[in-house]
Amino acid sequence: DVKVTQSSRYLVKRTGEKVFLECVQDMDHENMFWYRQDPGLGLRLIYFSYDVKMKEKGDIPEGYSVSREKKERFSLILESASTNQTSMYLCASSLAGEWTTNEKLFFGSGTQLSVL
Amino acid sequence: AQSVSQHNHHVILSEAASLELGCNYSYGGTVNLFWYVQYPGQHLQLLLKYFSGDPLVKGIKGFEAEFIKSKFSFNLRKPSVQWSDTAEYFCALLTGGFKTIFGAGTRLFVKA
């Protein structure tokens, strides 16, 4: 089974801190994604990456950046955390480098971030 | 614009009741649709998907969904729910460029 591992299940940070959320997948997937999940809003895409060192903005990239130096690792960075970034953050990966019927997302267990 | 709408935010059913969760999408390209489920305390996982062919797709645990192109819909159904189906259900649309867009989710609570 594919495993997507997020480094922390719960994090508490202060306003203004720089925050790193780490995600590692063990199945050589090309695509990796960061979503935030908020009640009533579903999952919203922050950033995604389809290759090492490649990144694309999602729907809500403001206040975030990402890093993908190695294929298996995709980091989400909050440059200066704010209270409105309190949320559940989900990392996901997918196999296909091209659009195929095998496309589906494999999710990590999430990181609940609280910014005080 | 690309979007996914789920009609119900919360659904409460008794065991053995039939389930239908609504999902509508807006997208101008080739349609690939999914239902994901998140059981309490667990990861999001794929329930079923539609890429092409038979518009009635069957997934795990007795769920099925029907793609109706004329209605831009992909509703999820189950004839008889169980207490263990209590979860949050997300409809999703895969767009070009590997991007998956999710609906707001529907929380299903099944009373034993």
Short mmCIF file of C-alpha atoms in Angstrom, two decimals:
data_model
loop_
_atom_site.label_atom_id
_atom_site.label_comp_id
_atom_site.label_asym_id
_atom_site.label_seq_id
_atom_site.Cartn_x
_atom_site.Cartn_y
_atom_site.Cartn_z
CA ASP A 1 0.00 0.00 0.00
CA VAL A 2 1.08 3.53 -0.71
CA LYS A 3 2.05 5.41 2.35
CA VAL A 4 1.88 9.18 2.62
CA THR A 5 3.36 10.33 5.90
CA GLN A 6 2.94 13.75 7.41
CA SER A 7 5.49 14.60 10.06
CA SER A 8 3.12 15.94 12.71
CA ARG A 9 -0.46 15.13 13.63
CA TYR A 10 -0.91 18.27 15.74
CA LEU A 11 1.01 21.54 15.78
CA VAL A 12 0.55 24.69 17.81
CA LYS A 13 2.38 27.81 16.65
CA ARG A 14 2.34 31.49 17.43
CA THR A 15 1.38 34.28 15.06
CA GLY A 16 4.35 35.36 12.97
CA GLU A 17 6.28 32.13 13.30
CA LYS A 18 7.64 30.36 10.24
CA VAL A 19 6.06 26.91 10.03
CA PHE A 20 7.20 23.87 8.08
CA LEU A 21 4.87 20.98 7.31
CA GLU A 22 6.58 17.93 5.88
CA CYS A 23 5.17 15.17 3.73
CA VAL A 24 6.85 12.04 2.44
CA GLN A 25 5.49 9.37 0.10
CA ASP A 26 7.08 5.99 -0.46
CA MET A 27 5.78 4.94 -3.88
CA ASP A 28 7.76 7.05 -6.32
CA HIS A 29 4.73 9.17 -7.18
CA GLU A 30 5.35 12.10 -9.47
CA ASN A 31 2.53 14.34 -8.30
CA MET A 32 2.20 15.74 -4.81
CA PHE A 33 -0.36 18.14 -3.39
CA TRP A 34 -1.10 20.25 -0.35
CA TYR A 35 -4.72 20.91 0.61
CA ARG A 36 -6.32 22.56 3.58
CA GLN A 37 -9.57 21.20 4.92
CA ASP A 38 -12.02 23.50 6.68
CA PRO A 39 -15.57 22.65 7.82
CA GLY A 40 -18.11 23.60 5.19
CA LEU A 41 -15.44 24.44 2.63
CA GLY A 42 -14.16 20.99 1.78
CA LEU A 43 -10.61 20.62 0.55
CA ARG A 44 -8.95 23.57 -1.11
CA LEU A 45 -5.76 23.17 -3.08
CA ILE A 46 -2.85 25.30 -1.91
CA TYR A 47 0.02 24.12 -4.12
CA PHE A 48 0.95 21.08 -6.13
CA SER A 49 4.05 19.70 -7.75
CA TYR A 50 4.34 17.37 -10.74
CA ASP A 51 8.10 16.91 -10.61
CA VAL A 52 11.14 17.65 -8.50
CA LYS A 53 11.70 21.38 -8.18
CA MET A 54 8.46 22.08 -10.05
CA LYS A 55 5.54 23.74 -8.32
CA GLU A 56 2.22 25.20 -9.32
CA LYS A 57 -0.13 27.43 -7.38
CA GLY A 58 -3.47 26.03 -6.45
CA ASP A 59 -6.56 27.99 -5.54
CA ILE A 60 -5.36 29.56 -2.29
CA PRO A 61 -1.57 29.96 -2.41
CA GLU A 62 -1.36 33.31 -0.58
CA GLY A 63 0.70 33.11 2.57
CA TYR A 64 2.20 29.75 1.65
CA SER A 65 5.18 28.45 -0.25
CA VAL A 66 6.41 24.94 -1.04
CA SER A 67 9.61 23.08 -1.65
CA ARG A 68 10.24 19.86 -3.53
CA GLU A 69 13.93 19.08 -3.56
CA LYS A 70 13.46 15.31 -3.70
CA LYS A 71 10.76 13.30 -5.43
CA GLU A 72 9.46 11.71 -2.25
CA ARG A 73 9.26 14.87 -0.13
CA PHE A 74 6.98 17.89 -0.46
CA SER A 75 7.12 20.62 2.15
CA LEU A 76 4.59 23.34 2.86
CA ILE A 77 5.91 26.53 4.40
CA LEU A 78 3.94 29.21 6.17
CA GLU A 79 6.26 32.20 5.97
CA SER A 80 4.58 34.10 8.80
CA ALA A 81 1.76 32.15 10.38
CA SER A 82 -1.54 33.91 10.98
CA THR A 83 -4.63 32.87 12.89
CA ASN A 84 -6.63 32.42 9.68
CA GLN A 85 -4.20 29.65 8.73
CA THR A 86 -5.48 27.51 11.58
CA SER A 87 -6.72 24.45 9.71
CA MET A 88 -6.25 20.79 8.89
CA TYR A 89 -3.56 20.39 6.26
CA LEU A 90 -3.63 17.33 4.04
CA CYS A 91 -0.84 16.10 1.83
CA ALA A 92 -1.64 13.83 -1.11
CA SER A 93 0.21 12.12 -3.91
CA SER A 94 -0.75 10.45 -7.15
CA LEU A 95 0.99 8.04 -9.47
CA ALA A 96 0.32 9.26 -12.94
CA GLY A 97 2.70 11.57 -14.71
CA GLU A 98 0.10 11.77 -17.40
CA TRP A 99 -3.64 11.60 -17.31
CA THR A 100 -4.63 7.95 -17.03
CA THR A 101 -7.47 5.96 -15.59
CA ASN A 102 -5.20 5.02 -12.72
CA GLU A 103 -5.29 8.56 -11.45
CA LYS A 104 -6.39 8.85 -7.86
CA LEU A 105 -5.11 10.62 -4.80
CA PHE A 106 -3.51 8.95 -1.80
CA PHE A 107 -3.81 11.06 1.33
CA GLY A 108 -1.79 11.43 4.49
CA SER A 109 -3.48 11.49 7.87
CA GLY A 110 -3.32 15.29 8.09
CA THR A 111 -1.75 17.89 10.35
CA GLN A 112 -4.05 19.94 12.52
CA LEU A 113 -2.34 23.31 12.83
CA SER A 114 -3.43 25.85 15.41
CA VAL A 115 -2.01 29.36 15.20
CA LEU A 116 -2.44 31.36 18.38
CA ALA B 1 -15.07 28.22 -14.05
CA GLN B 2 -14.35 24.83 -12.56
CA SER B 3 -16.36 23.92 -9.50
CA VAL B 4 -18.00 21.10 -7.60
CA SER B 5 -21.17 21.57 -5.57
CA GLN B 6 -22.56 19.19 -2.99
CA HIS B 7 -26.15 19.83 -2.09
CA ASN B 8 -26.26 18.64 1.49
CA HIS B 9 -23.86 19.54 4.26
CA HIS B 10 -25.38 17.15 6.77
CA VAL B 11 -27.51 14.05 6.31
CA ILE B 12 -28.92 11.93 9.13
CA LEU B 13 -30.38 8.51 8.31
CA SER B 14 -31.46 5.42 10.16
CA GLU B 15 -29.84 2.11 9.40
CA ALA B 16 -31.30 0.38 6.32
CA ALA B 17 -32.46 3.67 4.83
CA SER B 18 -31.48 4.46 1.27
CA LEU B 19 -28.89 7.12 0.58
CA GLU B 20 -28.44 9.59 -2.23
CA LEU B 21 -25.89 12.39 -2.00
CA GLY B 22 -26.00 15.03 -4.68
CA CYS B 23 -23.01 16.35 -6.61
CA ASN B 24 -22.96 18.79 -9.51
CA TYR B 25 -19.94 20.03 -11.37
CA SER B 26 -18.98 22.80 -13.71
CA TYR B 27 -16.18 22.07 -16.18
CA GLY B 28 -15.67 22.44 -19.90
CA GLY B 29 -13.16 19.66 -20.48
CA THR B 30 -13.16 15.88 -20.29
CA VAL B 31 -14.90 14.86 -17.10
CA ASN B 32 -13.30 12.58 -14.55
CA LEU B 33 -15.18 12.35 -11.29
CA PHE B 34 -14.58 10.79 -7.89
CA TRP B 35 -16.18 10.21 -4.56
CA TYR B 36 -13.83 10.11 -1.60
CA VAL B 37 -14.78 9.15 1.94
CA GLN B 38 -13.27 10.07 5.28
CA TYR B 39 -14.27 7.83 8.17
CA PRO B 40 -13.83 9.30 11.65
CA GLY B 41 -10.15 9.43 12.52
CA GLN B 42 -9.04 7.97 9.21
CA HIS B 43 -7.44 9.13 5.98
CA LEU B 44 -9.44 10.24 3.01
CA GLN B 45 -9.82 7.29 0.68
CA LEU B 46 -11.27 6.66 -2.73
CA LEU B 47 -14.81 5.26 -2.83
CA LEU B 48 -15.28 5.14 -6.60
CA LYS B 49 -14.38 6.97 -9.79
CA TYR B 50 -15.71 7.63 -13.26
CA PHE B 51 -13.42 8.13 -16.23
CA SER B 52 -15.35 6.91 -19.24
CA GLY B 53 -17.66 4.14 -20.40
CA ASP B 54 -20.59 2.94 -18.31
CA PRO B 55 -22.01 5.96 -16.50
CA LEU B 56 -23.06 3.80 -13.57
CA VAL B 57 -19.96 3.03 -11.54
CA LYS B 58 -19.71 0.75 -8.57
CA GLY B 59 -17.34 1.28 -5.69
CA ILE B 60 -16.43 -0.28 -2.41
CA LYS B 61 -18.88 -1.18 0.36
CA GLY B 62 -21.95 -1.28 -1.88
CA PHE B 63 -21.78 2.32 -3.06
CA GLU B 64 -22.50 3.35 -6.62
CA ALA B 65 -22.68 6.61 -8.53
CA GLU B 66 -24.27 7.64 -11.77
CA PHE B 67 -22.76 10.16 -14.16
CA ILE B 68 -25.49 12.10 -15.97
CA LYS B 69 -23.83 14.36 -18.49
CA SER B 70 -26.97 16.33 -19.34
CA LYS B 71 -27.44 17.25 -15.70
CA PHE B 72 -23.73 17.78 -14.89
CA SER B 73 -24.28 15.43 -11.98
CA PHE B 74 -22.54 12.53 -10.27
CA ASN B 75 -24.76 11.46 -7.39
CA LEU B 76 -23.70 8.84 -4.89
CA ARG B 77 -26.14 6.13 -3.85
CA LYS B 78 -26.43 3.19 -1.53
CA PRO B 79 -29.63 1.17 -1.19
CA SER B 80 -29.27 0.40 2.52
CA VAL B 81 -26.87 2.26 4.80
CA GLN B 82 -25.15 0.85 7.84
CA TRP B 83 -23.96 2.51 11.02
CA SER B 84 -20.39 2.04 9.75
CA ASP B 85 -21.15 4.34 6.79
CA THR B 86 -21.04 7.31 9.15
CA ALA B 87 -18.38 9.51 7.53
CA GLU B 88 -17.79 12.61 5.49
CA TYR B 89 -18.17 12.21 1.73
CA PHE B 90 -16.48 14.39 -0.85
CA CYS B 91 -17.25 14.64 -4.53
CA ALA B 92 -14.24 15.62 -6.65
CA LEU B 93 -13.41 16.57 -10.23
CA LEU B 94 -10.06 15.97 -11.91
CA THR B 95 -9.16 18.79 -14.26
CA GLY B 96 -6.37 19.08 -16.76
CA GLY B 97 -2.97 19.63 -15.20
CA PHE B 98 -3.44 17.00 -12.47
CA LYS B 99 -5.54 19.30 -10.32
CA THR B 100 -8.41 17.77 -8.34
CA ILE B 101 -11.17 20.07 -7.13
CA PHE B 102 -13.31 19.01 -4.17
CA GLY B 103 -16.80 19.83 -3.09
CA ALA B 104 -17.51 21.12 0.40
CA GLY B 105 -18.33 17.65 1.68
CA THR B 106 -21.41 15.98 3.14
CA ARG B 107 -21.38 14.64 6.67
CA LEU B 108 -23.46 11.50 6.94
CA PHE B 109 -24.58 10.24 10.33
CA VAL B 110 -26.30 6.87 10.45
CA LYS B 111 -28.33 6.09 13.56
CA ALA B 112 -28.06 2.53 14.79
#
